[in-house]
Amino acid sequence: MVKGNVIFYVTRQYMKRNRRRTLTTFIGIVFTVLLMTCVFIGKDTALGFMQELASQKEGKWHVSIYGVTPEEARQIQELPYVKETAMSADQGYTDFPLSKNKERPYLNIKKYQTQCFDWMNIELTEGSLPESPEEIVLSESIRKDNGEIAIGDTLDGEFFQRAITGIGDKDIETFFPFYQLSVKTGETVSVPQNFPYYGENNSFREEKQYTGEKQTYRVTGFIQAPAYESQEAAAYTGITLFDEKEGLSGTFNLSVKFDLDQLPQLYWLDLKNIAGEKEIETNNYVLAFSADSSDDTFNTMVRLMTVFFVLLIMGASVVLIYNVFNLSFQERSRYLGMLSSVGATAGQKRSSIYYEAAVLLLYALPVGILGGMAVVKAGIIFLKPYLTQFLYMGEYVEDIPARLSVSFQGVLAVILVSGVSVMVSSFLPARKIGKTGPISCIRGSRDIKNKNWKFNERRLKYLGTEGMLAYNTVKRQKKKTGSVRRAAAVFIVVLLVTAFGADVIRVVIDKKVNGNVDIQTVIRENEGILTLISADDEDT
C-alpha cells in the first residue's frame, strides 16, 4: 500500500511539471477569493463609508428619546447593547435684541452634555466650547446676519415657549401647509422650532409662554449653524453645557449609541417598553447602513443582497474551478493510475485532488484577499462622489476619507466561504478519479467510446485542414471542450451580473440625484398661510 506522503509528493511534482495548468487553477481560485473579498470586505467598507457620511449629516447618535426620567434613563443605560448615552435638554427661547435680522428676533438655547457636541456634529469656528452652564456658544449665522455680538459678551435670557393664537372673526381656521399646523379662532397651538416669525397678523398672533427661568451667559465661541437650524426659523441657535445635576431629577432628552455587533433586531421594543408613550427618534440614515434601521424593508434588502452575491459567486466559482480540474482529468488520471497499480487506494487518489486544491487555496488566499481589497479601495474612491450626492452630502466629500473597513469577522467569512467553494469544486473530479480503475487511468480510456466517424469532404473544402481538425476536436472531445465552454460561460455570467448590478446602482443614484427636484422653501411675511373663512360669513 502506498503511503499518504508519497501521494502528496507525487501530486506536488505533477503540479510543478504542469505549471500552465496549475497556474490556470490557481488563477481561478484567486478569482474566487477576490470576489468573496469584494462581497464581505466591500460590503463592510461601503456601509461603513455610508454610515460615516450619514453621521456627518444627521449626527453620530443612533436613537434619541425625549422627556425621559432618571429612572427610565438608568434602565436604558443597563440594556446590554447600549454602548453610550448622553443627556440634553431644550432650555427654551429668549429675546435677542442684538439681532440685525427682523425675521429672527430670538435665540433658541439648548443644553448639551459634553458627548453631544461631537454626536451632533457641532463644529467650532472660533473660541471654545462651554465648560459650565454659565457659558454659551452661538451660531455663526448670527454674524453672517451682522449681529452685534462677540466672544466675551454676556447675554441675559428670560425663557419662554412659542405658540400662536387664532384671532379675528369667529370660525376662521388658519392652516400652515409647510408645518402641518392649523389654528382656529380662540385656539392656542404650540409651534415647531423651525417655525418662522410673522409679526403682527390679522388672523393669528404669537404668544410667549414664559417658564419663569432666567439665566446670564458669557459667550465663549461661535459654531457652524447646526444641521437642525433652519434659515427660515425665527431663532438662532445657542448651546450651553448640560448640568449633570439635572440628570438626577426632572426630565431630559437621552441620546443613545448602540454596540451594533450586539444589537438585536427588535431593540426598539425594549426602548418602547421603558419609554412608554414618549417620543423616540431613530437616526435611520446611520442605522440603515448597518441593516438596523426602523425600516425593515431596507434592512432586508441589505441582507438579501449579501446572500445573493455570496450564493452567486459560490455557484460560479464551483463551476469554474470544477471545469478547470476536469480539463486535466486525463493527464491527472495517468499518474494516479500508476500509483493505484502499486497499491494506492481510491481514497488516496481522491486525497490527491483535495491536497492540490488545498495547497493552491493556501497560496491564493493572501493574493485574492489583497487583490480584493485593492479592488474595493479603487471602487470606493470611484463611487465616492456618487455616494455623497445620494445623500445630498456633496459638501462633505472632502471631509470623509475613502478607507477600507476590514474586520476579523469579514476576513474569516472570506476564508471560510472560499474554502467551502474550492472543496466543493474539487469533490466531483476527486470522486470521478477515485472510481476509475488503474488500467483505465493509465490508458486514459474511461471517456473514450468506440465510434466510426465519417469523412466530410465539404467541411475540408470550406474550412481547410486546420479548420476541419479544430471542428472535429470540439465535436469528438465533448467533455473536455465542454469544460472550456462552461468555464468561459461562468466567467462571462459573473462579469455580466456584476456589470448589470453596477449599472443598476448607477441608474438608481442618478435618478435619486438628478431625478428629484430639491425644493427650497423661503417663507416671507404671509407666505405658506391659508386662511379658511366660515361659509356663514357674508363676504364668502
Coordinates of C-alpha atoms in Angstrom, one line a residue:
M1 CA 0.0 0.0 0.0
V2 CA 1.3 3.5 -0.9
K3 CA 1.8 5.9 2.0
G4 CA -0.1 9.1 2.0
N5 CA 3.0 11.3 1.9
V6 CA 4.1 9.6 -1.3
I7 CA 0.7 10.6 -2.8
F8 CA 1.3 14.2 -1.8
Y9 CA 4.9 14.2 -3.1
V10 CA 3.8 12.9 -6.5
T11 CA 1.0 15.5 -6.6
R12 CA 3.4 18.3 -5.9
Q13 CA 5.7 17.0 -8.7
Y14 CA 2.8 16.8 -11.0
M15 CA 1.8 20.4 -10.2
K16 CA 5.4 21.6 -10.9
R17 CA 5.7 19.8 -14.2
N18 CA 2.3 21.1 -15.4
R19 CA 2.8 24.8 -14.5
R20 CA 0.4 26.2 -17.0
R21 CA -2.5 24.0 -15.8
T22 CA -1.5 24.7 -12.2
L23 CA -1.4 28.4 -12.9
T24 CA -4.8 28.3 -14.5
T25 CA -6.3 26.6 -11.5
F26 CA -4.6 29.0 -9.2
I27 CA -5.9 32.0 -11.1
G28 CA -9.4 30.5 -10.8
I29 CA -9.2 30.1 -7.1
V30 CA -7.7 33.6 -6.7
F31 CA -10.6 34.9 -8.7
T32 CA -13.0 33.2 -6.3
V33 CA -11.2 34.7 -3.2
L34 CA -11.1 38.1 -4.8
L35 CA -14.8 38.1 -5.5
M36 CA -15.6 36.9 -1.9
T37 CA -13.4 39.7 -0.6
C38 CA -15.3 42.2 -2.7
V39 CA -18.6 40.9 -1.2
F40 CA -17.7 40.8 2.5
I41 CA -15.0 43.5 2.8
G42 CA -16.6 45.6 0.1
K43 CA -20.0 45.5 1.9
D44 CA -18.4 46.5 5.2
T45 CA -16.4 49.2 3.5
A46 CA -19.3 50.7 1.6
L47 CA -21.7 50.5 4.5
G48 CA -19.0 52.0 6.8
F49 CA -18.5 54.8 4.4
M50 CA -22.2 55.5 4.1
Q51 CA -22.6 55.3 7.9
E52 CA -19.8 57.9 8.3
L53 CA -21.4 60.0 5.6
A54 CA -24.8 59.8 7.1
S55 CA -23.4 60.7 10.6
Q56 CA -21.9 63.9 9.1
K57 CA -25.4 64.9 8.1
E58 CA -27.7 63.5 10.8
G59 CA -25.3 63.0 13.8
K60 CA -23.4 60.1 15.3
W61 CA -26.2 59.1 17.7
H62 CA -28.5 56.1 16.9
V63 CA -31.6 56.8 18.9
S64 CA -32.9 59.9 20.9
I65 CA -35.7 59.6 23.5
Y66 CA -37.4 62.8 24.6
G67 CA -38.6 63.6 28.1
V68 CA -37.2 60.6 30.0
T69 CA -36.9 60.4 33.7
P70 CA -33.7 59.5 35.6
E71 CA -35.1 56.0 36.3
E72 CA -36.0 55.5 32.6
A73 CA -32.5 56.7 31.6
R74 CA -31.0 54.2 34.1
Q75 CA -33.0 51.3 32.6
I76 CA -31.9 52.2 29.1
Q77 CA -28.3 52.5 30.1
E78 CA -28.4 49.0 31.5
L79 CA -29.5 47.4 28.3
P80 CA -26.7 45.1 27.2
Y81 CA -26.4 46.5 23.7
V82 CA -26.3 50.2 24.7
K83 CA -22.8 51.4 24.4
E84 CA -23.0 55.0 25.5
T85 CA -25.6 57.7 26.3
A86 CA -25.6 61.5 26.5
M87 CA -28.1 63.9 28.0
S88 CA -29.5 67.1 26.6
A89 CA -32.4 69.5 27.1
D90 CA -34.2 72.4 25.5
Q91 CA -33.8 75.5 27.6
G92 CA -36.3 77.4 25.5
Y93 CA -36.4 80.7 23.7
T94 CA -35.3 84.1 24.7
D95 CA -35.4 87.5 23.1
F96 CA -32.3 88.5 21.2
P97 CA -32.3 92.3 20.8
L98 CA -28.8 92.3 19.2
S99 CA -30.2 90.6 16.1
K100 CA -30.0 92.6 12.9
N101 CA -32.5 90.4 11.1
K102 CA -36.0 91.4 12.0
E103 CA -37.3 88.0 10.9
R104 CA -35.1 86.2 13.5
P105 CA -35.6 88.1 16.8
Y106 CA -35.0 85.1 19.2
L107 CA -32.4 82.7 20.5
N108 CA -33.2 79.0 20.8
I109 CA -31.0 77.7 23.6
K110 CA -30.1 74.1 24.1
K111 CA -28.2 72.3 26.8
Y112 CA -25.7 69.5 25.8
Q113 CA -23.7 67.1 27.8
T114 CA -20.1 67.0 26.6
Q115 CA -20.5 64.0 24.3
C116 CA -23.4 65.6 22.5
F117 CA -21.2 68.3 20.9
D118 CA -19.5 65.6 19.0
W119 CA -22.5 63.4 18.3
M120 CA -24.5 66.4 16.9
N121 CA -21.5 67.5 14.7
I122 CA -21.1 70.8 16.5
E123 CA -18.2 72.4 14.7
L124 CA -16.4 75.3 16.4
T125 CA -15.4 78.2 14.2
E126 CA -13.9 80.5 16.8
G127 CA -13.3 80.4 20.6
S128 CA -14.0 77.4 22.8
L129 CA -16.9 75.2 23.8
P130 CA -18.7 75.9 27.0
E131 CA -17.3 74.3 30.2
S132 CA -20.0 75.4 32.5
P133 CA -23.8 76.0 32.4
E134 CA -23.0 79.8 32.5
E135 CA -21.1 79.7 29.2
I136 CA -22.6 79.5 25.7
V137 CA -21.6 79.2 22.0
L138 CA -23.7 80.9 19.3
S139 CA -24.5 80.0 15.7
E140 CA -22.2 81.6 13.1
S141 CA -25.4 82.6 11.2
I142 CA -25.7 85.5 13.7
R143 CA -22.5 87.1 12.5
K144 CA -23.5 86.4 8.9
D145 CA -26.6 88.5 9.5
N146 CA -24.4 91.2 11.0
G147 CA -25.4 90.6 14.6
E148 CA -23.5 92.8 17.0
I149 CA -22.1 90.3 19.5
A150 CA -18.6 89.0 20.2
I151 CA -16.7 86.5 22.3
G152 CA -16.7 87.6 25.9
D153 CA -20.0 89.4 25.7
T154 CA -22.8 88.5 28.1
L155 CA -26.4 87.6 27.4
D156 CA -29.4 87.8 29.7
G157 CA -32.1 85.2 29.0
E158 CA -35.7 85.1 30.2
F159 CA -37.1 81.9 28.7
F160 CA -40.4 81.2 27.1
Q161 CA -42.1 78.7 24.7
R162 CA -43.6 79.9 21.5
A163 CA -47.3 79.4 20.5
I164 CA -49.8 81.1 18.2
T165 CA -53.4 82.0 19.0
G166 CA -56.1 82.4 16.3
I167 CA -57.8 85.8 16.3
G168 CA -60.3 87.6 14.1
D169 CA -63.8 86.6 13.1
K170 CA -65.5 83.5 14.5
D171 CA -64.9 80.1 12.9
I172 CA -61.8 81.1 10.9
E173 CA -59.1 78.4 10.7
T174 CA -55.6 79.3 9.6
F175 CA -53.6 76.4 8.1
F176 CA -49.8 76.3 7.7
P177 CA -49.2 73.7 5.0
F178 CA -45.4 73.5 5.3
Y179 CA -45.7 72.7 9.0
Q180 CA -48.9 70.6 9.1
L181 CA -50.2 73.1 11.6
S182 CA -53.6 74.7 11.9
V183 CA -55.2 77.1 14.4
K184 CA -58.8 78.2 14.9
T185 CA -60.1 81.4 16.3
G186 CA -59.6 81.5 20.0
E187 CA -57.3 78.4 20.0
T188 CA -53.7 78.4 21.1
V189 CA -51.2 76.0 19.5
S190 CA -47.5 75.4 20.2
V191 CA -45.3 75.8 17.1
P192 CA -42.2 73.7 16.0
Q193 CA -38.7 75.0 16.4
N194 CA -38.3 75.8 12.6
F195 CA -41.5 78.0 12.6
P196 CA -40.9 81.5 11.1
Y197 CA -41.6 84.8 12.8
Y198 CA -44.6 86.5 11.2
G199 CA -45.0 89.6 13.4
E200 CA -48.4 91.2 13.5
N201 CA -51.2 89.4 11.6
N202 CA -55.0 89.7 11.2
S203 CA -55.7 86.0 11.7
F204 CA -53.3 85.0 14.4
R205 CA -50.9 86.4 16.9
E206 CA -47.7 85.0 18.5
E207 CA -47.8 84.1 22.2
K208 CA -44.8 83.9 24.6
Q209 CA -45.4 81.4 27.3
Y210 CA -42.8 82.3 29.9
T211 CA -41.4 79.5 32.0
G212 CA -40.1 81.7 34.9
E213 CA -36.5 80.7 34.3
K214 CA -33.7 83.3 33.8
Q215 CA -30.0 82.9 33.1
T216 CA -27.0 85.1 32.3
Y217 CA -24.4 83.6 29.8
R218 CA -20.9 84.5 28.7
V219 CA -20.2 83.9 25.1
T220 CA -17.2 81.7 24.6
G221 CA -17.3 80.9 20.9
F222 CA -19.1 80.6 17.6
I223 CA -20.1 77.4 15.8
Q224 CA -21.2 76.4 12.3
A225 CA -25.0 76.6 12.1
P226 CA -26.2 73.1 13.2
A227 CA -28.0 70.9 10.6
Y228 CA -31.3 71.3 12.5
E229 CA -31.2 75.1 12.4
S230 CA -33.5 76.3 9.6
Q231 CA -32.6 79.6 7.9
E232 CA -36.3 80.4 7.9
A233 CA -36.8 79.8 11.6
A234 CA -37.4 82.8 13.9
A235 CA -34.5 81.9 16.2
Y236 CA -30.7 81.4 16.1
T237 CA -29.1 78.6 18.0
G238 CA -27.2 78.9 21.2
I239 CA -25.8 75.9 23.1
T240 CA -24.7 75.7 26.7
L241 CA -23.4 72.9 28.9
F242 CA -25.9 70.5 30.4
D243 CA -25.6 70.5 34.2
E244 CA -25.4 66.8 35.1
K245 CA -27.2 67.6 38.4
E246 CA -30.3 68.0 36.2
G247 CA -29.9 64.3 35.3
L248 CA -30.7 63.4 38.9
S249 CA -34.2 64.9 38.8
G250 CA -36.8 66.2 36.3
T251 CA -36.9 65.1 32.7
F252 CA -34.4 65.5 29.8
N253 CA -33.6 64.1 26.4
L254 CA -31.4 61.0 26.1
S255 CA -29.3 60.2 23.0
V256 CA -28.1 56.6 22.7
K257 CA -25.3 54.9 20.8
F258 CA -25.5 51.1 20.4
D259 CA -23.0 48.4 20.1
L260 CA -24.1 47.3 16.7
D261 CA -22.5 43.9 17.0
Q262 CA -24.8 43.0 19.8
L263 CA -27.9 45.0 18.7
P264 CA -31.0 42.7 18.4
Q265 CA -33.4 43.1 15.5
L266 CA -36.3 44.1 17.8
Y267 CA -34.3 46.5 20.0
W268 CA -37.0 49.2 19.6
L269 CA -39.5 47.0 21.6
D270 CA -37.2 47.2 24.6
L271 CA -37.0 51.0 24.3
K272 CA -40.7 51.3 23.8
N273 CA -41.4 49.2 27.0
I274 CA -39.2 51.5 29.0
A275 CA -40.1 54.9 27.5
G276 CA -43.9 54.2 27.1
E277 CA -45.6 56.9 25.0
K278 CA -42.6 59.2 24.9
E279 CA -41.3 60.2 21.5
I280 CA -38.4 58.0 20.2
E281 CA -36.5 59.3 17.2
T282 CA -34.3 56.9 15.2
N283 CA -31.3 58.1 13.2
N284 CA -32.4 56.0 10.3
Y285 CA -29.7 57.1 7.8
V286 CA -26.9 55.9 10.2
L287 CA -28.6 52.7 11.3
A288 CA -29.9 51.8 7.8
F289 CA -26.4 51.2 6.5
S290 CA -25.8 48.6 9.3
A291 CA -29.2 47.0 8.5
D292 CA -30.5 48.0 11.9
S293 CA -32.8 50.9 11.0
S294 CA -36.5 51.1 11.7
D295 CA -37.1 50.5 8.0
D296 CA -37.4 46.7 7.8
T297 CA -37.5 46.8 4.0
F298 CA -34.1 48.4 3.8
N299 CA -32.7 46.0 6.4
T300 CA -34.0 43.0 4.4
M301 CA -32.6 44.5 1.2
V302 CA -29.1 44.8 2.7
R303 CA -29.1 41.2 4.0
L304 CA -30.6 39.7 0.8
M305 CA -28.1 41.5 -1.4
T306 CA -25.2 40.0 0.6
V307 CA -26.7 36.5 0.5
F308 CA -27.5 36.8 -3.2
F309 CA -23.9 37.7 -4.2
V310 CA -22.4 35.1 -1.9
L311 CA -24.5 32.4 -3.5
L312 CA -23.9 33.7 -7.0
I313 CA -20.2 33.8 -6.6
M314 CA -20.1 30.4 -4.8
G315 CA -22.1 28.8 -7.6
A316 CA -20.0 30.4 -10.3
S317 CA -16.7 29.5 -8.5
V318 CA -17.7 25.9 -8.1
V319 CA -18.5 25.5 -11.8
L320 CA -15.4 27.4 -12.8
I321 CA -12.9 25.5 -10.6
Y322 CA -14.6 22.2 -11.3
N323 CA -14.2 22.6 -15.0
V324 CA -10.5 23.7 -14.6
F325 CA -9.9 20.4 -12.7
N326 CA -11.9 18.5 -15.3
L327 CA -9.8 19.8 -18.1
S328 CA -6.8 17.9 -16.8
F329 CA -8.6 14.7 -16.0
Q330 CA -6.7 12.5 -18.5
E331 CA -3.2 13.8 -17.5
R332 CA -4.0 13.5 -13.8
S333 CA -5.5 10.1 -14.1
R334 CA -2.4 8.7 -15.7
Y335 CA -0.1 9.4 -12.8
L336 CA -2.7 8.4 -10.3
G337 CA -3.4 5.2 -12.3
M338 CA 0.3 4.3 -12.0
L339 CA 0.1 4.8 -8.2
S340 CA -3.0 2.7 -8.0
S341 CA -1.3 -0.1 -9.8
V342 CA 1.2 -0.3 -7.0
G343 CA -1.3 -0.1 -4.2
A344 CA -2.8 3.4 -4.0
T345 CA -6.4 3.2 -2.8
A346 CA -9.4 5.2 -4.2
G347 CA -9.4 7.3 -1.0
Q348 CA -5.7 8.2 -1.6
K349 CA -6.4 9.2 -5.2
R350 CA -9.2 11.4 -4.0
S351 CA -7.0 12.9 -1.4
S352 CA -4.5 13.9 -4.1
I353 CA -7.2 16.2 -5.7
Y354 CA -8.1 17.6 -2.3
Y355 CA -4.5 18.2 -1.4
E356 CA -3.8 20.1 -4.7
A357 CA -6.9 22.2 -4.1
A358 CA -5.9 23.0 -0.5
V359 CA -2.3 23.9 -1.5
L360 CA -3.5 26.2 -4.2
L361 CA -6.1 27.7 -1.9
L362 CA -3.5 28.4 0.8
Y363 CA -1.4 30.5 -1.6
A364 CA -4.5 32.0 -3.3
L365 CA -6.0 33.4 -0.1
P366 CA -3.5 36.2 0.6
V367 CA -3.2 37.1 -3.1
G368 CA -7.0 37.1 -3.5
I369 CA -7.7 39.0 -0.3
L370 CA -5.1 41.7 -1.0
G371 CA -6.3 41.9 -4.6
G372 CA -9.9 42.2 -3.5
M373 CA -9.0 44.9 -1.0
A374 CA -7.3 46.8 -3.8
V375 CA -10.4 46.5 -6.0
V376 CA -12.7 47.6 -3.1
K377 CA -10.4 50.6 -2.4
A378 CA -10.4 51.7 -6.0
G379 CA -14.2 51.1 -6.2
I380 CA -15.0 53.2 -3.1
I381 CA -12.8 56.1 -4.4
F382 CA -14.6 55.9 -7.8
L383 CA -18.1 55.8 -6.2
K384 CA -17.4 58.4 -3.5
P385 CA -18.8 61.4 -5.5
Y386 CA -22.0 59.4 -6.3
L387 CA -22.5 58.2 -2.8
T388 CA -22.1 61.7 -1.3
Q389 CA -24.6 63.0 -3.8
F390 CA -27.0 60.1 -3.0
L391 CA -27.5 61.6 0.5
Y392 CA -27.2 65.2 -0.7
M393 CA -23.8 65.4 1.0
G394 CA -21.6 66.7 -1.7
E395 CA -20.3 69.4 0.6
Y396 CA -18.7 66.8 2.8
V397 CA -17.0 64.8 0.0
E398 CA -13.5 66.0 1.0
D399 CA -14.1 65.5 4.8
I400 CA -14.7 61.8 4.7
P401 CA -11.7 59.6 3.7
A402 CA -12.3 56.5 1.5
R403 CA -10.8 53.9 3.7
L404 CA -11.2 50.1 3.9
S405 CA -13.2 48.6 6.7
V406 CA -11.5 45.3 7.4
S407 CA -12.8 43.2 10.4
F408 CA -11.7 39.8 11.7
Q409 CA -15.3 38.5 11.0
G410 CA -15.1 39.7 7.4
V411 CA -11.7 38.1 6.7
L412 CA -12.8 34.9 8.4
A413 CA -16.0 34.8 6.3
V414 CA -13.9 35.2 3.1
I415 CA -11.6 32.3 4.2
L416 CA -14.5 30.0 5.1
V417 CA -16.7 30.6 2.1
S418 CA -13.8 30.5 -0.3
G419 CA -12.6 27.2 1.3
V420 CA -16.0 25.6 1.1
S421 CA -16.3 26.7 -2.6
V422 CA -12.9 25.3 -3.6
M423 CA -13.5 22.0 -1.7
V424 CA -17.0 21.5 -3.3
S425 CA -15.4 22.3 -6.7
S426 CA -12.9 19.5 -6.3
F427 CA -15.4 17.0 -5.0
L428 CA -16.7 15.7 -8.3
P429 CA -13.3 15.4 -10.0
A430 CA -12.0 13.6 -6.9
R431 CA -14.9 11.2 -6.9
K432 CA -14.5 10.5 -10.6
I433 CA -10.8 9.8 -10.1
G434 CA -11.5 7.5 -7.2
K435 CA -13.9 5.4 -9.2
T436 CA -11.6 4.9 -12.2
G437 CA -9.6 1.7 -12.2
P438 CA -5.8 1.6 -12.7
I439 CA -5.9 0.2 -16.3
S440 CA -8.4 2.8 -17.5
C441 CA -6.4 5.5 -15.8
I442 CA -3.2 4.6 -17.4
R443 CA -4.8 4.2 -20.9
G444 CA -6.9 7.3 -20.4
S445 CA -9.8 5.4 -22.0
R446 CA -12.5 6.0 -19.5
D447 CA -14.3 8.6 -21.6
I448 CA -13.3 7.2 -25.0
K449 CA -16.2 5.5 -26.8
N450 CA -15.8 3.4 -30.0
K451 CA -17.5 5.2 -32.8
N452 CA -17.0 5.4 -36.5
W453 CA -16.7 9.0 -37.8
K454 CA -17.4 9.8 -41.4
F455 CA -15.0 11.9 -43.5
N456 CA -16.7 15.1 -44.7
E457 CA -15.1 16.4 -47.9
R458 CA -17.3 19.5 -47.9
R459 CA -16.1 20.6 -44.5
L460 CA -12.5 20.0 -45.6
K461 CA -13.2 22.2 -48.7
Y462 CA -14.7 25.1 -46.8
L463 CA -12.8 25.0 -43.5
G464 CA -9.4 23.8 -44.7
T465 CA -7.3 21.3 -42.9
E466 CA -6.8 23.3 -39.8
G467 CA -10.5 24.3 -39.5
M468 CA -11.6 20.7 -40.0
L469 CA -9.2 19.4 -37.3
A470 CA -10.5 22.1 -34.9
Y471 CA -14.1 21.3 -35.6
N472 CA -13.5 17.6 -35.2
T473 CA -11.6 18.2 -31.9
V474 CA -14.5 20.2 -30.5
K475 CA -17.1 17.7 -31.6
R476 CA -15.3 14.5 -30.7
Q477 CA -14.0 15.6 -27.3
K478 CA -17.2 17.0 -25.9
K479 CA -16.4 16.5 -22.2
K480 CA -13.1 18.3 -22.5
T481 CA -14.3 21.1 -24.7
G482 CA -17.5 21.3 -22.7
S483 CA -15.4 22.2 -19.6
V484 CA -13.8 25.0 -21.5
R485 CA -17.2 26.3 -22.6
R486 CA -18.7 26.1 -19.2
A487 CA -15.8 27.8 -17.5
A488 CA -15.9 30.6 -20.1
A489 CA -19.7 30.9 -19.8
V490 CA -19.5 31.2 -16.0
F491 CA -16.8 33.9 -16.2
I492 CA -19.0 35.8 -18.7
V493 CA -22.1 35.4 -16.5
V494 CA -20.3 36.8 -13.4
L495 CA -19.0 39.7 -15.4
L496 CA -22.4 40.5 -16.9
V497 CA -24.2 40.2 -13.5
T498 CA -21.6 42.4 -11.9
A499 CA -21.8 45.0 -14.7
F500 CA -25.6 44.9 -14.7
G501 CA -25.6 45.4 -10.9
A502 CA -23.2 48.3 -11.1
D503 CA -25.3 49.9 -13.8
V504 CA -28.5 49.5 -11.8
I505 CA -26.8 51.1 -8.8
R506 CA -25.6 53.9 -11.1
V507 CA -29.1 54.4 -12.5
V508 CA -30.7 54.5 -9.1
I509 CA -28.2 57.0 -7.8
D510 CA -28.6 59.2 -10.9
K511 CA -32.4 59.1 -10.5
K512 CA -32.0 60.0 -6.9
V513 CA -29.6 62.8 -7.5
N514 CA -30.9 64.2 -10.8
G515 CA -34.5 63.0 -11.0
N516 CA -35.7 64.7 -7.8
V517 CA -36.2 68.4 -7.5
D518 CA -34.9 69.7 -4.2
I519 CA -37.4 72.5 -3.4
Q520 CA -36.0 75.1 -1.0
T521 CA -38.8 76.9 0.7
V522 CA -38.2 80.5 1.7
I523 CA -41.1 82.0 3.6
R524 CA -41.6 85.7 3.9
E525 CA -44.4 87.6 5.6
N526 CA -47.7 85.6 5.0
E527 CA -46.4 83.0 2.5
G528 CA -47.4 79.5 3.3
I529 CA -50.6 80.5 5.2
L530 CA -54.0 79.5 4.1
T531 CA -57.0 81.2 5.8
L532 CA -60.3 79.4 5.7
I533 CA -63.3 81.6 6.3
S534 CA -66.6 80.2 7.5
A535 CA -69.3 79.6 4.9
D536 CA -71.6 81.6 7.1
D537 CA -69.6 84.8 6.5
E538 CA -71.4 87.3 4.4
D539 CA -68.3 88.0 2.3
T540 CA -67.8 84.4 1.3

